[in-house]
GROMACS .gro file of C-alpha atoms in nm:
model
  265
    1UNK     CA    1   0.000   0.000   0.000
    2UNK     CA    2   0.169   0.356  -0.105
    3UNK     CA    3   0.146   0.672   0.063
    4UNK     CA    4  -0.078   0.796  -0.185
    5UNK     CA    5  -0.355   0.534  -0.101
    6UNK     CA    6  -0.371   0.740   0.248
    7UNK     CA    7  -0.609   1.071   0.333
    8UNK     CA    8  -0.656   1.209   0.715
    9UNK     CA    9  -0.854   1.463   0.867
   10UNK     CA   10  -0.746   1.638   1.184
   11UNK     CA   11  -0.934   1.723   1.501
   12UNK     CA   12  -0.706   1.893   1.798
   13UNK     CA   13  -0.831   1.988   2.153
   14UNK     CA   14  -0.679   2.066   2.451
   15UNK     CA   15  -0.618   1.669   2.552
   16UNK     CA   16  -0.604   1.486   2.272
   17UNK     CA   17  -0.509   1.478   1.866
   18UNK     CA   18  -0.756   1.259   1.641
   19UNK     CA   19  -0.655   1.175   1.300
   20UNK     CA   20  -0.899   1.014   1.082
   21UNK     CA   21  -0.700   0.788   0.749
   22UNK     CA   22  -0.864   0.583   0.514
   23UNK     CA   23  -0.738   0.233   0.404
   24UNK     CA   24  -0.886   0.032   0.133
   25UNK     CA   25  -1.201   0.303   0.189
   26UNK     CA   26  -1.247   0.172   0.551
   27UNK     CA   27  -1.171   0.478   0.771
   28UNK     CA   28  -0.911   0.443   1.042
   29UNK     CA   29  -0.944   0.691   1.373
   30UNK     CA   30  -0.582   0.719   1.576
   31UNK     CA   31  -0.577   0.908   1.913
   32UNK     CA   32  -0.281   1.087   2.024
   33UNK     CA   33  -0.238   1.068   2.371
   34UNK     CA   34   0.073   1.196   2.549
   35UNK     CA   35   0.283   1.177   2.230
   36UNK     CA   36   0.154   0.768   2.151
   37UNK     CA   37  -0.103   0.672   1.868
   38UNK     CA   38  -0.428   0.492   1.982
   39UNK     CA   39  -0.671   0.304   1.713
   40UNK     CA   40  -0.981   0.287   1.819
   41UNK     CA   41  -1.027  -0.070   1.831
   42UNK     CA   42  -1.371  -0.118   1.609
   43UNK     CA   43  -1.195  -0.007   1.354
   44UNK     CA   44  -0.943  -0.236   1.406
   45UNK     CA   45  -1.151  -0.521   1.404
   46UNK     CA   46  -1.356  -0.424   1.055
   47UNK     CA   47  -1.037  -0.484   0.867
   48UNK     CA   48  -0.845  -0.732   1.067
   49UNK     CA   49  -1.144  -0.984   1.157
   50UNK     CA   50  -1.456  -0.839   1.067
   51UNK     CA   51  -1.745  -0.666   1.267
   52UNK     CA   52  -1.920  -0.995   1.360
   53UNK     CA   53  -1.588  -1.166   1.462
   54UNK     CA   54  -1.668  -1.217   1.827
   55UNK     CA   55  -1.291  -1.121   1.876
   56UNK     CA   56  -1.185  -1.178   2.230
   57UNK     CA   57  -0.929  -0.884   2.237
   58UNK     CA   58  -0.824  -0.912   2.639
   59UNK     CA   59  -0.683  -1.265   2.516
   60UNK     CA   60  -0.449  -1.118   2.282
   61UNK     CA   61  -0.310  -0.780   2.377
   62UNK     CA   62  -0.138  -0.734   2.666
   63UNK     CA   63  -0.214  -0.523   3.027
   64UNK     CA   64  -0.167  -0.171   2.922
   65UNK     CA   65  -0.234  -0.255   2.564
   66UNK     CA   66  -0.609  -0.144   2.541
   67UNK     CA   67  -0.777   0.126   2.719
   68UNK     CA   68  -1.162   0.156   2.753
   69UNK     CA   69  -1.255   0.536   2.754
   70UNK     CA   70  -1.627   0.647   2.882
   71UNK     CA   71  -1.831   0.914   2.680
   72UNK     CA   72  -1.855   1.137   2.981
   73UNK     CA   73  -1.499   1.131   3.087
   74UNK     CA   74  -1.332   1.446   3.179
   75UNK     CA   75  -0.963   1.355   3.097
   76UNK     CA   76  -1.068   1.278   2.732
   77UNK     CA   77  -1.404   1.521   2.646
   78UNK     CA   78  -1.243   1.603   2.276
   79UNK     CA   79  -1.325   1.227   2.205
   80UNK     CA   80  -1.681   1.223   2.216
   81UNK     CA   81  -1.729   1.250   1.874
   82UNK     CA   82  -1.558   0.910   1.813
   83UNK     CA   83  -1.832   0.780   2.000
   84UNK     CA   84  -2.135   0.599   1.829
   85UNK     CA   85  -2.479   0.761   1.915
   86UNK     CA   86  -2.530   0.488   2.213
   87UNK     CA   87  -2.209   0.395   2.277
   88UNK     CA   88  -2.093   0.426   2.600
   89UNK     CA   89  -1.738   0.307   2.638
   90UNK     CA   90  -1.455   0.327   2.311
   91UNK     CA   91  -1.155   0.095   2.330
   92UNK     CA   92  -0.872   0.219   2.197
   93UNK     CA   93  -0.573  -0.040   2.116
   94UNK     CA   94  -0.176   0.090   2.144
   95UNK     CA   95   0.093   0.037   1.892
   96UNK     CA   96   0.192  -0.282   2.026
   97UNK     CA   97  -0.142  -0.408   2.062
   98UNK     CA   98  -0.207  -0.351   1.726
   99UNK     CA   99   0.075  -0.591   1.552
  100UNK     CA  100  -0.035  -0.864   1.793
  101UNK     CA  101  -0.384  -0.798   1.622
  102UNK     CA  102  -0.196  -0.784   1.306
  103UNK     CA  103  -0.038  -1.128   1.381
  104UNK     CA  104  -0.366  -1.286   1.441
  105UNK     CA  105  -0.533  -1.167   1.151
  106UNK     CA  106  -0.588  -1.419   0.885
  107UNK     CA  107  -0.703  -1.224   0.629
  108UNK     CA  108  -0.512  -1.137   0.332
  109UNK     CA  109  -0.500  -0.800   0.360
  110UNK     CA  110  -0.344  -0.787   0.713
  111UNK     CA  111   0.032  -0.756   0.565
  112UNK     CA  112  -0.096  -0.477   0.339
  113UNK     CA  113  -0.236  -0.318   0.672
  114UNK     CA  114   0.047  -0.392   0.856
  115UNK     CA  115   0.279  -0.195   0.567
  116UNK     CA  116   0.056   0.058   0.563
  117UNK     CA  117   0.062   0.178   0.928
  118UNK     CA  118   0.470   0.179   0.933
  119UNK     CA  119   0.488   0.331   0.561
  120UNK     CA  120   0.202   0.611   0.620
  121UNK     CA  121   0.026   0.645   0.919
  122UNK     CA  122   0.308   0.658   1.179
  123UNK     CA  123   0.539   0.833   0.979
  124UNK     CA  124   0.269   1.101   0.921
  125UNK     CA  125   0.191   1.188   1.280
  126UNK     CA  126   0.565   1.129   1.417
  127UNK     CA  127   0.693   1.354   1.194
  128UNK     CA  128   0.517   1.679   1.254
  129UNK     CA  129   0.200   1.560   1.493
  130UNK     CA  130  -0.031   1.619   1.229
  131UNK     CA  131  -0.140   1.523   0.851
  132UNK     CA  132  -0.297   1.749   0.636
  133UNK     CA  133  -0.506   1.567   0.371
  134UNK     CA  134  -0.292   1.510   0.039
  135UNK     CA  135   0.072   1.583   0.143
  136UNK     CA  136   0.195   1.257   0.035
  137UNK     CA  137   0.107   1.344  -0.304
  138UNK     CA  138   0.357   1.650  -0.298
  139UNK     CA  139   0.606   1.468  -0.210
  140UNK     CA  140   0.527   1.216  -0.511
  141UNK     CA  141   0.509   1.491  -0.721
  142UNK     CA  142   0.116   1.505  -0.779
  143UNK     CA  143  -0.008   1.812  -0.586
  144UNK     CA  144   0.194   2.130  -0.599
  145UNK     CA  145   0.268   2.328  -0.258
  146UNK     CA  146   0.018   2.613  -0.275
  147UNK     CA  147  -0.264   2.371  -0.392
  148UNK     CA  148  -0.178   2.195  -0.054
  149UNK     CA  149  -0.151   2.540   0.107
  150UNK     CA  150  -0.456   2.653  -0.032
  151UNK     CA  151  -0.630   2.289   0.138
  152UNK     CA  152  -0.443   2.380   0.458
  153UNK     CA  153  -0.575   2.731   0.517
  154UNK     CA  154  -0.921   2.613   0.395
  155UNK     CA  155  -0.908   2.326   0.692
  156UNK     CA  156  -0.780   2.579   0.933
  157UNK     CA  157  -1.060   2.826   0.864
  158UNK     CA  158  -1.282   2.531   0.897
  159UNK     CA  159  -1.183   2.411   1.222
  160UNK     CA  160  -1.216   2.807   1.337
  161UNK     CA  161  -1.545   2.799   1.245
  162UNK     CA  162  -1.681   2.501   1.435
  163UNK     CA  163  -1.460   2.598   1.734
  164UNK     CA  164  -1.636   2.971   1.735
  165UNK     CA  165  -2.005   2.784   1.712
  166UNK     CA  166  -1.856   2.544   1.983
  167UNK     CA  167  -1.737   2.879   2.178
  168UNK     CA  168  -2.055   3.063   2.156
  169UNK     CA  169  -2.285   2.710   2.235
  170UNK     CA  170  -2.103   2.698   2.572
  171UNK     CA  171  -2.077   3.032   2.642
  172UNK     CA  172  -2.512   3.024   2.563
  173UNK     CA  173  -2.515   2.715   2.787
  174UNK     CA  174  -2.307   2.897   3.083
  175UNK     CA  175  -2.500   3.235   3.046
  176UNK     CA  176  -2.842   3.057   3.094
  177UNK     CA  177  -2.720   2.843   3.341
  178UNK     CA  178  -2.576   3.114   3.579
  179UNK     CA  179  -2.912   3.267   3.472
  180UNK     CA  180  -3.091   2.970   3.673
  181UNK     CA  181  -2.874   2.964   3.942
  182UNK     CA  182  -2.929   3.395   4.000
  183UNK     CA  183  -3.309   3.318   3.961
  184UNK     CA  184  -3.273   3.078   4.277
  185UNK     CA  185  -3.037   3.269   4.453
  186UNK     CA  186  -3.274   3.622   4.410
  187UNK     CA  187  -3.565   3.413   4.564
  188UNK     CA  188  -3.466   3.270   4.954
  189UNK     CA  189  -3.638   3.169   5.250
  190UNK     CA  190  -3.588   3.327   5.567
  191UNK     CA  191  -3.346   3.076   5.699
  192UNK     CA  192  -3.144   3.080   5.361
  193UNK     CA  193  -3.179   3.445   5.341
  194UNK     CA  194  -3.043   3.429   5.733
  195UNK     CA  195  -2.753   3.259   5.632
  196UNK     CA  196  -2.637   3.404   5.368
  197UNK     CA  197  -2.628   3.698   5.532
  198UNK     CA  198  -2.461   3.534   5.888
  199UNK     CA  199  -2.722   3.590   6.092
  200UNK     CA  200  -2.869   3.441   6.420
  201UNK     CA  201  -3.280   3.521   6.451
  202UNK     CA  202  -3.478   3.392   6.711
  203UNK     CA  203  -3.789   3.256   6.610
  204UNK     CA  204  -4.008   3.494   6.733
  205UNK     CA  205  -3.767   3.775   6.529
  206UNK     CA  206  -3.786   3.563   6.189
  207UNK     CA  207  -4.146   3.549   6.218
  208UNK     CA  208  -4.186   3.922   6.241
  209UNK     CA  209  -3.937   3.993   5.970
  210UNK     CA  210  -4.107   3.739   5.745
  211UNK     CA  211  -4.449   3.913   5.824
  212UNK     CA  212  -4.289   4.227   5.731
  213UNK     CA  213  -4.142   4.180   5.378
  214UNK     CA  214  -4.470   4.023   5.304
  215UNK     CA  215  -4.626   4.377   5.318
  216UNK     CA  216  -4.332   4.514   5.172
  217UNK     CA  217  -4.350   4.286   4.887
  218UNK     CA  218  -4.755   4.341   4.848
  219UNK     CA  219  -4.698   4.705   4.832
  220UNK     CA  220  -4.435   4.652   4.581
  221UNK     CA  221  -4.665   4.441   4.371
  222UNK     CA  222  -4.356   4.160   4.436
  223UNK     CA  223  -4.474   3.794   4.411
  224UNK     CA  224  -4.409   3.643   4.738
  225UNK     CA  225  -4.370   3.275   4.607
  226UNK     CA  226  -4.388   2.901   4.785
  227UNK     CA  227  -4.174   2.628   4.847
  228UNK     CA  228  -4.327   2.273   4.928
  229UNK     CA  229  -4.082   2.062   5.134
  230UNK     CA  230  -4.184   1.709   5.293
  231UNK     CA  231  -4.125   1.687   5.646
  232UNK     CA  232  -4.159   1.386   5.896
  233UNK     CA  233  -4.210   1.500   6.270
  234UNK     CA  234  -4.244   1.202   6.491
  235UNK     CA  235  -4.478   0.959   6.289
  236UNK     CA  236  -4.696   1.214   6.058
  237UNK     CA  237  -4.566   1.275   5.761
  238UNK     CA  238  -4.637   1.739   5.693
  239UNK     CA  239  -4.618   1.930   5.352
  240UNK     CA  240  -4.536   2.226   5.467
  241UNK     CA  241  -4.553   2.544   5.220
  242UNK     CA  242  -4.266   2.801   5.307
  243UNK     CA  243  -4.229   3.149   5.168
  244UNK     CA  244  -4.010   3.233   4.973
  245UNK     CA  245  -3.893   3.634   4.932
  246UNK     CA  246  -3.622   3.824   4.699
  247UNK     CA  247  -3.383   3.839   4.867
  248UNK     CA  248  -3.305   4.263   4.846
  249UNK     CA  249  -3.637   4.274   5.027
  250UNK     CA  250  -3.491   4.086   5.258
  251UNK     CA  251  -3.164   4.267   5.282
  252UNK     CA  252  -3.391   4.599   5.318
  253UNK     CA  253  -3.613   4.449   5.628
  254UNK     CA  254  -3.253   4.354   5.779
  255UNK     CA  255  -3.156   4.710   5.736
  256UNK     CA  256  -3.418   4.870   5.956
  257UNK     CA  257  -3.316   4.625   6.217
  258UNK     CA  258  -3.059   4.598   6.510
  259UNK     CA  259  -2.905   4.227   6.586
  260UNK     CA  260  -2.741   4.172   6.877
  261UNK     CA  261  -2.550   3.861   6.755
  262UNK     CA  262  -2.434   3.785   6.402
  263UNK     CA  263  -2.245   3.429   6.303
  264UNK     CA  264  -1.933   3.429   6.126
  265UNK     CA  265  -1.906   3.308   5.822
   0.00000   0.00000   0.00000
């Protein structure tokens, strides 16, 4: 198999490097982590075995040959889009692990596999950490440099564009959901509004503050809203329905008051 037989595409993030190559039209996904190529195992199998091999891989690579990475984990998040749409878990095979596939392989197109991964794929990520689709055809003389230029800038401006829409989708998803979180934090009971402000009420003092910002907040035309909590005192079982105020009305009925003890914080 010749260099020119290979294409990539290229996705970067913060943790890892994905490279997507094609062999024999069967697409090939290696992870860089920490400097050291990863297949993703499925892959792996399609063209070594095929899908509905059964393959027992634990019986054939080694400990610290295959990793199984979840959707959801933290260390890895750019690899979720390797992920199919129900797929929880993606094993990824190392270098190593992937010749002793090799070696078990019985098809006929292992050794061209096998060629193929030392000829192109490894010497394309070792030798600058990326590929950029079609640069083994300027070195053999069938692409010139700026037509590769000209694919590398369109790539790059690409890639800017779906990291911007990425940008902007979290920064949407972070603005509404510090939006949610002021929404609760405006509206607090007495005893949350109590300590987030350090205080120490008695009972009989919460109950006449809460009476108060009630009329403060009818006057205001404020919605004084409700809270249902379950309680359990002794053996009945009480749904109580607690008040809940905003909290600057609360801050206001403070201020007219004079505490003789306040809790640090």
């Amino acid at each position: 198999m010749t260099k020119k037989n290979a294409t990539a595409a290229m996705t970067k993030s913060a943790d890892a490097l994905t490279e997507i190559f094609n062999f024999m039209d069967r697409k090939v996904r290696v992870v860089i982590l920490k400097g050291d190529p990863w297949f993703v195992a499925v892959d792996l199998y399609d063209i070594l075995f095929g899908k509905r091999s059964g393959l027992q891989t634990r019986r054939i690579v080694g400990a610290g040959e295959m990793m199984k990475v979840r959707r959801d984990a933290s260390d890895y998040y750019s690899l979720t889009n390797l992920f199919g749409h129900k797929q929880v878990h993606l094993a990824l095979i190392s270098e190593a692990g992937l010749y002793k596939l090799i070696l078990k392989s019985r098809k006929p197109e292992a050794k061209k596999f096998q060629n193929w991964v030392t000829q192109v794929v490894l010497p394309a990520i070792r030798k600058d950490g990326m590929y950029v689709r079609g640069e083994e055809k300027v070195s053999a003389g069938e692409m010139d440099l700026e037509e590769l230029t000209l694919i590398t800038l369109t790539r790059l401006q690409e890639k800017m564009k779906r990291l911007k829409e990425e940008k902007e989708a979290a920064e949407a998803l972070a603005k509404f959901s510090q939006g949610i979180i002021t929404e609760h934090l405006d509206y607090v009971t007495m005893d949350e509004g109590r300590a987030l402000s350090h205080l120490y009420l008695p009972h009989g003092m919460k109950t006449k503050l809460s009476r108060k910002a009630a009329v403060l907040c009818r006057e205001r035309g404020i919605e004084v809203k409700k809270q249902t909590r379950e309680l359990n005192v002794g053996s009945n079982h009480i749904t109580a329905h607690i008040n809940v105020y905003p909290k600057g009305i609360l801050d206001e009925v403070w201020g007219g008051e004079t505490f003789n003890t306040k809790v640090a914080a």
